[in-house]
Short mmCIF file of C-alpha atoms and ligand atoms in Angstrom, two decimals:
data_model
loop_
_atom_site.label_atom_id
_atom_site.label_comp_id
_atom_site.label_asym_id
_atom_site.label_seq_id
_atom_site.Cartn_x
_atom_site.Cartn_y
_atom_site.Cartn_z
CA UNK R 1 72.36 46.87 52.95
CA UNK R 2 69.47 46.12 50.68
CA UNK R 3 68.59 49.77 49.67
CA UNK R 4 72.60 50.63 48.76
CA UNK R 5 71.64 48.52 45.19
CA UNK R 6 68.72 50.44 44.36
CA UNK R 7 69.25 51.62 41.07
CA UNK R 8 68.56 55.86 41.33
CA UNK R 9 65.00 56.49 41.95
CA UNK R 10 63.07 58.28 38.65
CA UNK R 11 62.28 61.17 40.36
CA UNK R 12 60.91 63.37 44.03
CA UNK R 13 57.94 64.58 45.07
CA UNK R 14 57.48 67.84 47.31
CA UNK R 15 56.77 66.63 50.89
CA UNK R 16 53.05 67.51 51.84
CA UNK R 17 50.47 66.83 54.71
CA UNK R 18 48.83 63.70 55.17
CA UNK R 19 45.44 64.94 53.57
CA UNK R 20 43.17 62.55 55.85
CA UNK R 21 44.73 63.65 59.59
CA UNK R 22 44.29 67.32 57.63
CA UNK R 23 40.82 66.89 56.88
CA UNK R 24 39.92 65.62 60.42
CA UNK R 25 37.10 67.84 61.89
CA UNK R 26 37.71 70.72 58.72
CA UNK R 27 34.89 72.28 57.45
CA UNK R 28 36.23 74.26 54.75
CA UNK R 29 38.63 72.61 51.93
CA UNK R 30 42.13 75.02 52.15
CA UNK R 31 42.53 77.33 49.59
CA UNK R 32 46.04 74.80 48.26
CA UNK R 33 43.01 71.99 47.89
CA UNK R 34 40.41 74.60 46.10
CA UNK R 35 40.55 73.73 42.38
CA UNK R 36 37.17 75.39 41.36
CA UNK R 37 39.25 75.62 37.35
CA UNK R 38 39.93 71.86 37.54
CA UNK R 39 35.88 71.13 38.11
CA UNK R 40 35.09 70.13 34.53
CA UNK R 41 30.82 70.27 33.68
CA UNK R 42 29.53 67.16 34.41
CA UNK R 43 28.38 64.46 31.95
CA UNK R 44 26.02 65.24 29.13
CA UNK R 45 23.54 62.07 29.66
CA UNK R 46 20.37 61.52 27.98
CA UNK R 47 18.74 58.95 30.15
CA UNK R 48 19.15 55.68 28.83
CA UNK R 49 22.19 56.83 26.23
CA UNK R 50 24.10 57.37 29.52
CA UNK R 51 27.66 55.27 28.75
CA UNK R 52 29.53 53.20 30.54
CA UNK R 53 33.06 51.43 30.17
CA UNK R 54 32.77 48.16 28.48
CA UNK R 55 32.75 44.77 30.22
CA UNK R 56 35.22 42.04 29.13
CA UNK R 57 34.76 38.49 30.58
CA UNK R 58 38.74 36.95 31.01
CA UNK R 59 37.14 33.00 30.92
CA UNK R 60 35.89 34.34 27.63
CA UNK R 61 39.21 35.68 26.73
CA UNK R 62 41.07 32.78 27.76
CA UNK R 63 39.33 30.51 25.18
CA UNK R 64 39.53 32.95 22.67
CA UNK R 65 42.53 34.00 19.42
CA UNK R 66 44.05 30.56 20.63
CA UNK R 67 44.31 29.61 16.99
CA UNK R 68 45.66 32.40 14.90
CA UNK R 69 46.39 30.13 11.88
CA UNK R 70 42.79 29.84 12.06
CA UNK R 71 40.83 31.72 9.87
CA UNK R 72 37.37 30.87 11.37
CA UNK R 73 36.08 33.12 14.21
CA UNK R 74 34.49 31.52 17.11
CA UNK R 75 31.90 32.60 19.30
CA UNK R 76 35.14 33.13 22.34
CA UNK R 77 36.75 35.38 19.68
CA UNK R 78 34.18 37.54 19.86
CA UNK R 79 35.48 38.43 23.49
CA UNK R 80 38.96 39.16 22.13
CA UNK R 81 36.86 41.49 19.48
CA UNK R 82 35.70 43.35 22.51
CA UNK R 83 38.86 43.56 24.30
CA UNK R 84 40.31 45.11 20.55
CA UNK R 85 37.29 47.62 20.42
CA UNK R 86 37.06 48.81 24.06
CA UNK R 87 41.28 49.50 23.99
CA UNK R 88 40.59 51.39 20.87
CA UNK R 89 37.72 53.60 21.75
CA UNK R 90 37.90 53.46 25.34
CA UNK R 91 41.74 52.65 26.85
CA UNK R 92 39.37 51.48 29.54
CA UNK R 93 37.22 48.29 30.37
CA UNK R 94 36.20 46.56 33.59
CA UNK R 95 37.49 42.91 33.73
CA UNK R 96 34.78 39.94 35.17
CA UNK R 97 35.68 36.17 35.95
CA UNK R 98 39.23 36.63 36.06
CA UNK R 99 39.79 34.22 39.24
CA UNK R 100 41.69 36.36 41.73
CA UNK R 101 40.68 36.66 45.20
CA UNK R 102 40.54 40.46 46.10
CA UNK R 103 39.22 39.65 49.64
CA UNK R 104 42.16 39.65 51.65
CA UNK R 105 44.60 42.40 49.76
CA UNK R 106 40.93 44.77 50.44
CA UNK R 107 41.24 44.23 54.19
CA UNK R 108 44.03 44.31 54.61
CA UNK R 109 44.47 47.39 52.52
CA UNK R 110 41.34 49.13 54.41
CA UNK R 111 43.35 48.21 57.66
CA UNK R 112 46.33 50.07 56.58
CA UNK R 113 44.55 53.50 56.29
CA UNK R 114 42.49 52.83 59.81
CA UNK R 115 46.06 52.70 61.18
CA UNK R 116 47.22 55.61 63.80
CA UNK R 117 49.02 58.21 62.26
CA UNK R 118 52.38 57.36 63.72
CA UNK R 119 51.47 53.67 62.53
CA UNK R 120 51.04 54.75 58.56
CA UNK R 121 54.10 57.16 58.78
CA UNK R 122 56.82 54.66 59.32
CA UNK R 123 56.69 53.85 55.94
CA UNK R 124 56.48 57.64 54.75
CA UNK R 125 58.11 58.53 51.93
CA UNK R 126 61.77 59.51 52.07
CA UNK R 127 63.23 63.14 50.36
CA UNK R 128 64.38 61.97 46.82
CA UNK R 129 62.41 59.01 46.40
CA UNK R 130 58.82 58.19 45.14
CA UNK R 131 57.92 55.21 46.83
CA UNK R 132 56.29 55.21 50.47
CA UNK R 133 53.75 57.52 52.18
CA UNK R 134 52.78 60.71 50.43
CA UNK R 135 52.24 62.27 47.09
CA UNK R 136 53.58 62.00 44.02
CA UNK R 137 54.08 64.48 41.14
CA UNK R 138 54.45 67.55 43.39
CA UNK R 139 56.79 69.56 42.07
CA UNK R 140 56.25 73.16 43.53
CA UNK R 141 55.35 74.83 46.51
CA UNK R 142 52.89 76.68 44.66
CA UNK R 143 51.07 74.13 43.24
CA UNK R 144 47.21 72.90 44.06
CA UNK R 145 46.90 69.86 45.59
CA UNK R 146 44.66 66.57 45.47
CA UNK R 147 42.22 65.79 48.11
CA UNK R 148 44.12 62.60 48.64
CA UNK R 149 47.09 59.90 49.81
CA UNK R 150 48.97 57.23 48.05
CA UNK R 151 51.77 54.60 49.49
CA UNK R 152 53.57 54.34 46.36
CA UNK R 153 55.52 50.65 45.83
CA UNK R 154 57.91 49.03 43.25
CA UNK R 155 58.08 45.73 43.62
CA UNK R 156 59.84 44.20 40.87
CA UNK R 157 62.58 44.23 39.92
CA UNK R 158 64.03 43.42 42.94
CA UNK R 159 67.10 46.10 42.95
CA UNK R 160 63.97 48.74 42.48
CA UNK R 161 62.58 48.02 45.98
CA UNK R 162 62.78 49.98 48.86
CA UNK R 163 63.37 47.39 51.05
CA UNK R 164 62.97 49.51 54.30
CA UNK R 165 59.48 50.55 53.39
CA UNK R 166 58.41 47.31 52.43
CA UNK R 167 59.89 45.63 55.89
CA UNK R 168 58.03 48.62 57.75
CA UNK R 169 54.77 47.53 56.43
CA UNK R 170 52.34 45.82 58.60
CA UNK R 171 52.93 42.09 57.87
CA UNK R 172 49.32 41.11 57.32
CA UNK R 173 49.39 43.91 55.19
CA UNK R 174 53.21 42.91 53.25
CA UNK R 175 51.51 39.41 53.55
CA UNK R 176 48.48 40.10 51.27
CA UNK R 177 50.30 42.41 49.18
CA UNK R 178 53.14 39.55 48.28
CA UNK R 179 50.10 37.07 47.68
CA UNK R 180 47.87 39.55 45.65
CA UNK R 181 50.46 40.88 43.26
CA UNK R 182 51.64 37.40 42.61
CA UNK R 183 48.04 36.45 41.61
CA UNK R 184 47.37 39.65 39.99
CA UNK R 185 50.40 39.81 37.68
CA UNK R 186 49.58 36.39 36.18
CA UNK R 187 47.04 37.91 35.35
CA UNK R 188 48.74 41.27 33.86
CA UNK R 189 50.69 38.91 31.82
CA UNK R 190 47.67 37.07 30.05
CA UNK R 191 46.01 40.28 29.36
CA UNK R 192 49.31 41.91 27.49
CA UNK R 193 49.49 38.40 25.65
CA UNK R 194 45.67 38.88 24.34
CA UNK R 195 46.06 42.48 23.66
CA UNK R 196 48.97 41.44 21.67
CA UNK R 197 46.69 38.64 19.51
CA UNK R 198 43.79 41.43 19.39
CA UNK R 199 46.38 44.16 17.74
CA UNK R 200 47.49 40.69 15.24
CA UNK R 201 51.12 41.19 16.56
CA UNK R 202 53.31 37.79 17.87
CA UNK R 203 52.58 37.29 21.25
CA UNK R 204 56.83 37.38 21.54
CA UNK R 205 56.79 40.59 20.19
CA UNK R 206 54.98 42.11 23.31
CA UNK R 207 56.20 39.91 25.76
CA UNK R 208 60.12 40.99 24.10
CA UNK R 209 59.09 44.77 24.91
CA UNK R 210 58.11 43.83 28.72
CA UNK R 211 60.93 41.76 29.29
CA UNK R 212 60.16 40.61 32.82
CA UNK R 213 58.08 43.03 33.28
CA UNK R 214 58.53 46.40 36.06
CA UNK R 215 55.60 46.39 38.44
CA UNK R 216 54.64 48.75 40.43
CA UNK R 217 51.70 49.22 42.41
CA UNK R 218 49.56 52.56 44.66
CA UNK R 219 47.31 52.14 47.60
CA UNK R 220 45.31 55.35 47.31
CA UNK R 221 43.25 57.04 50.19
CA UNK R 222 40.69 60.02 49.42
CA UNK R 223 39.48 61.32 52.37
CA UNK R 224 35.76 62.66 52.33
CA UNK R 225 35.63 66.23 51.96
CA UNK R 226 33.55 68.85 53.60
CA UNK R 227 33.40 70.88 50.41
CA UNK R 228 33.60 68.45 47.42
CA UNK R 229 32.61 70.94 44.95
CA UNK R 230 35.77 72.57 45.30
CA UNK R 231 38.61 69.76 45.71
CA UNK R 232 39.59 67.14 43.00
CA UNK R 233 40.60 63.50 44.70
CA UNK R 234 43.03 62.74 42.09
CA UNK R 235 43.61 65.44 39.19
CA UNK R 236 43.31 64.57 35.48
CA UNK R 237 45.95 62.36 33.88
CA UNK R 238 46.70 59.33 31.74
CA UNK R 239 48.67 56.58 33.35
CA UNK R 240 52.62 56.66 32.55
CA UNK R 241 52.84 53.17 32.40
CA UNK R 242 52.08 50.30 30.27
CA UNK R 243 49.41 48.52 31.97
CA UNK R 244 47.03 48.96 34.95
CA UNK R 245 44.82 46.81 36.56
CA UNK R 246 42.70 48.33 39.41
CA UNK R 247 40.32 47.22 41.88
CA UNK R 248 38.06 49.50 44.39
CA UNK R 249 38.21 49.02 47.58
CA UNK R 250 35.19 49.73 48.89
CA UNK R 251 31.71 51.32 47.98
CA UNK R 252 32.68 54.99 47.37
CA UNK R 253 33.05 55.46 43.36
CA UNK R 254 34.25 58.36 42.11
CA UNK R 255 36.86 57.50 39.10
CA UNK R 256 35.45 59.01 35.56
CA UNK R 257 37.32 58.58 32.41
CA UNK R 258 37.40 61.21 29.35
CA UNK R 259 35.09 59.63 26.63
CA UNK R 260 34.03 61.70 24.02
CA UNK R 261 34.23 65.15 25.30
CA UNK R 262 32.75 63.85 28.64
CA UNK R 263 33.21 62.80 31.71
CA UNK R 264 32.02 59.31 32.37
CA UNK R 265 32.15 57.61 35.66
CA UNK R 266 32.88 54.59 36.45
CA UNK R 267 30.34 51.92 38.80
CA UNK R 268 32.92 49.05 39.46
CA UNK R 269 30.68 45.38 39.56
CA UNK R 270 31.40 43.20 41.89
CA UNK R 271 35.16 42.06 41.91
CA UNK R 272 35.76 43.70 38.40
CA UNK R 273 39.06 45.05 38.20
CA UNK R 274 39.19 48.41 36.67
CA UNK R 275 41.85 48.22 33.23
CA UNK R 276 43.46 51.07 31.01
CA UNK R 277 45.81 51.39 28.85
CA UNK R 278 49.13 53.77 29.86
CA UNK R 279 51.09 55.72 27.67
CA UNK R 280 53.95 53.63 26.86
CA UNK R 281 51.13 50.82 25.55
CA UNK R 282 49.53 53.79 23.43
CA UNK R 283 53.06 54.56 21.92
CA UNK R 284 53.86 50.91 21.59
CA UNK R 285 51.17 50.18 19.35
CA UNK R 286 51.83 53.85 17.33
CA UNK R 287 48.16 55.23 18.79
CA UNK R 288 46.26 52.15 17.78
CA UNK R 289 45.27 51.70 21.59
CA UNK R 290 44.01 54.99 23.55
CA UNK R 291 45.73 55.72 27.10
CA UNK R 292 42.81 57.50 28.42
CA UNK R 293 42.74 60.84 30.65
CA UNK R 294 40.63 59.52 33.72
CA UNK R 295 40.32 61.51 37.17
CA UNK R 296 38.85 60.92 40.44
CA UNK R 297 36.01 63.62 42.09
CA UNK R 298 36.27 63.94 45.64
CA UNK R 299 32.64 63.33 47.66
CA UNK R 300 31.09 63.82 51.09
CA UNK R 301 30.29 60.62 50.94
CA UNK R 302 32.99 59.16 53.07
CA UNK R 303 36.32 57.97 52.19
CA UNK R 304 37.41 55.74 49.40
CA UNK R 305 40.33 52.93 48.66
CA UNK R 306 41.85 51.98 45.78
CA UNK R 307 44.91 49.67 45.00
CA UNK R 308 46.33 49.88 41.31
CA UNK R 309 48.69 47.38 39.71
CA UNK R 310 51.13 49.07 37.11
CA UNK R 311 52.89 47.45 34.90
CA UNK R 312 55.71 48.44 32.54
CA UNK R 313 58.68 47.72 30.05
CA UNK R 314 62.19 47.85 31.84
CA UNK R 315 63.78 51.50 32.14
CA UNK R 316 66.53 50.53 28.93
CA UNK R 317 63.78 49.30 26.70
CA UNK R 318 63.60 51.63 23.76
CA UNK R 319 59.49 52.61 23.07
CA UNK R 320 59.26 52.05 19.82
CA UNK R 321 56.08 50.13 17.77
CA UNK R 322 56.94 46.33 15.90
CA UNK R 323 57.10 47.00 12.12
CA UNK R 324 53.22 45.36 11.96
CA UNK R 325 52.34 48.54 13.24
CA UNK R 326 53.66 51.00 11.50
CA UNK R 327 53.80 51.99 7.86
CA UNK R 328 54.00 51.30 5.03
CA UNK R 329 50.51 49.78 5.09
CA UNK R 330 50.14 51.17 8.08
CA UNK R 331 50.25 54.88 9.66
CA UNK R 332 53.82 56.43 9.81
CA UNK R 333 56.44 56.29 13.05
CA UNK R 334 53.61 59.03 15.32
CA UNK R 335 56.01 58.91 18.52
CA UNK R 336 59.17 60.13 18.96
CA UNK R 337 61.22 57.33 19.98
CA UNK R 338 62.86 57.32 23.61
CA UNK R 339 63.52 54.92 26.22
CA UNK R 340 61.22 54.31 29.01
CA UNK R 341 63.99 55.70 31.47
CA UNK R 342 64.08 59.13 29.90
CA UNK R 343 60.56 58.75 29.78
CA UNK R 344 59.78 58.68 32.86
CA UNK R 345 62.09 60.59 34.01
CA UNK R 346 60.29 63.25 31.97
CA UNK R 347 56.84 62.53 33.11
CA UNK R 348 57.56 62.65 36.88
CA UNK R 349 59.07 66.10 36.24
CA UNK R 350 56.10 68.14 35.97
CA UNK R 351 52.55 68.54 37.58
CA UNK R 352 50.42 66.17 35.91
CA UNK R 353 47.70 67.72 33.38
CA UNK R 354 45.72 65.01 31.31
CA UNK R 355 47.29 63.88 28.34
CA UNK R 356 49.96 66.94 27.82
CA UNK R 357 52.72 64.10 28.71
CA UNK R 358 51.87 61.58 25.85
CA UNK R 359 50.47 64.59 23.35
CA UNK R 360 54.16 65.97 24.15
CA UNK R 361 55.63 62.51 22.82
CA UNK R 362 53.89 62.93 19.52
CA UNK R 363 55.93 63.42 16.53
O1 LIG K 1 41.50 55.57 42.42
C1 LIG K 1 41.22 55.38 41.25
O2 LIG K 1 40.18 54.84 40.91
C2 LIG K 1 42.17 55.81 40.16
C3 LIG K 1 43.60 55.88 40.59
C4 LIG K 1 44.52 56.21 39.46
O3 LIG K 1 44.13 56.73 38.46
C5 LIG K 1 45.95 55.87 39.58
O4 LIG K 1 46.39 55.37 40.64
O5 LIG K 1 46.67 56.08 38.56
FE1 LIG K 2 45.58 56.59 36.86
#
């Protein structure tokens, strides 16, 4: 049996309802979904000073830091400049030109949450495992709740899958997820190689700390809400992973990052994919790259999709930065050292709340 191999899974989740039957036909958010201390003031803007994440261009990125014994800087490097700059100030960027075809994994994706009920709960989430149907990082009975859903997958490596979720998925659906995330983590894999030329690291020193790379993935579902003033879609945090790569599914927006002090949202373009940096990239490169606290509002105005692509070091890697990175030209050891296991063990312990995880890590 498939699922017998699974190595243990990292952590559980409380079982809760399925937020969109909940909110069919309810008028007023339930007092478990009212988070009235979790609302945040809105963005300072100043009409045309009003930010926004920066915009890489991956053709741009593709021609550029090919030469590194090259001292000259060409007008391509000035994309890997930008790539340096916006994982520095922002741990966010929106990606352009990259080449995959979102078309099909949307659809199909949009499909899944149309489903009946009984349809989306075959594949709910087991007691004692993350992966499936539900929530994740719900730890009492006590705790408030997001406005939202998630099917929660890891997909490589292999002995990580839940193979009896992943066979009870829709096979248009399993289809376009298999041909997505290959396409997708190509892609994952050229970005981590550029960050590494942006920080001036070997490109073998960041593809040694991925190994083959742990990749994970969440189709999220916020349902509209009769009283959005009140509920939170997805609560505060910073992503306890390396990488993610995220595209919306439809028009609803609603992510904002923390930049600043503020709140900024985010307006996806047209087939951007949505990047940040997680934690265990932050620690990796000893705080020169930002994993940045990002949330997601809840609206009236109807539901919204999202599909993110993690990806992450394998569970025995130690974190720990390459010499280039830390002193003694260079700032001293600011993480404690521990391996992504224990990590993450750690992080799916508690409630999530912004960037106490990571801050915890600090030395
Ligand atoms: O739905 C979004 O835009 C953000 C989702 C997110 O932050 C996550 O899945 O970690
Ligand atoms: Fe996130």
């Amino acid at each position: 049996m498939a699922s017998a191999i699974r190595v243990s899974s990292l952590g559980r989740s409380l079982p809760v309802p399925v937020v969109q039957e909940m909110a069919r036909g309810l008028c007023v958010v339930p007092p478990r979904y009212q988070r009235k201390d979790d609302q945040d003031p809105p963005i300072d803007f100043h009409g045309d000073s009003f930010p926004s994440i920066p915009v890489i261009d991956m053709q741009g990125l593709l021609l550029s830091g090919g030469d590194s014994s090259s001292s000259t800087t060409t007008e391509y490097d000035i994309e890997l400049n930008k790539l340096d700059s916006a994982c520095k100030n922002w741990g966010f960027f929106q990606l352009v030109n990259h080449g995959v075809s979102l078309e099909r994994v949307k659809g199909e994706v949009e499909k899944f949450f149309k489903l009946p009920i009984e349809e989306r709960e075959k594949v709910k989430q087991p007691s004692g495992d993350l992966q499936g149907y539900g929530q994740a990082l719900v730890i009492t009975h006590e705790q408030k709740l997001d406005w939202s859903d998630m099917v929660f997958l890891v997909t490589h490596p292999e002995q990580e899958r839940n193979q009896n979720i992943l066979q009870k998925l829709p096979i248009s659906l399993r289809e376009a997820l298999e041909e997505y995330t290959s396409e997708v983590d190509e892609l994952g894999v050229t970005l981590l190689e550029k960050l590494a030329t942006a920080l001036g690291m070997e490109v073998r020193v960041m593809r040694d700390f991925f190994g083959h790379v742990h990749r994970g993935m969440r189709l999220n579902y916020y349902p509209s809400c009769p009283q959005p003033e009140l509920a939170v879609g997805g609560s505060a945090h910073s992503d306890g992973v390396g990488l993610t790569v995220l595209i919306q599914v439809n028009e609803t927006d609603g992510l904002q990052v923390k930049h600043g002090g503020n709140w900024v949202p985010v307006k996806p373009l047209p087939d951007a994919f949505i990047v940040n940096i997680g934690d265990m990239l932050e620690m990796f490169t000893n705080g020169v790259y930002h994993s940045c606290e990002h949330r997601v509002r809840a609206t009236s105005e109807g539901e919204r999709i999202s599909v993110a692509r993690f990806f992450s070091p394998p569970r025995e890697r130690e974190i720990v930065p390459p010499s280039s990175l830390v002193g003694p030209k260079n700032p001293p050891l600011k993480y404690k050292k521990i391996e992504v296991e224990a990590f993450l063990t750690g992080f799916f312990a508690s409630p999530v709340k912004g960037r106490s995880y990571i801050e915890s890590m600090k030395i």
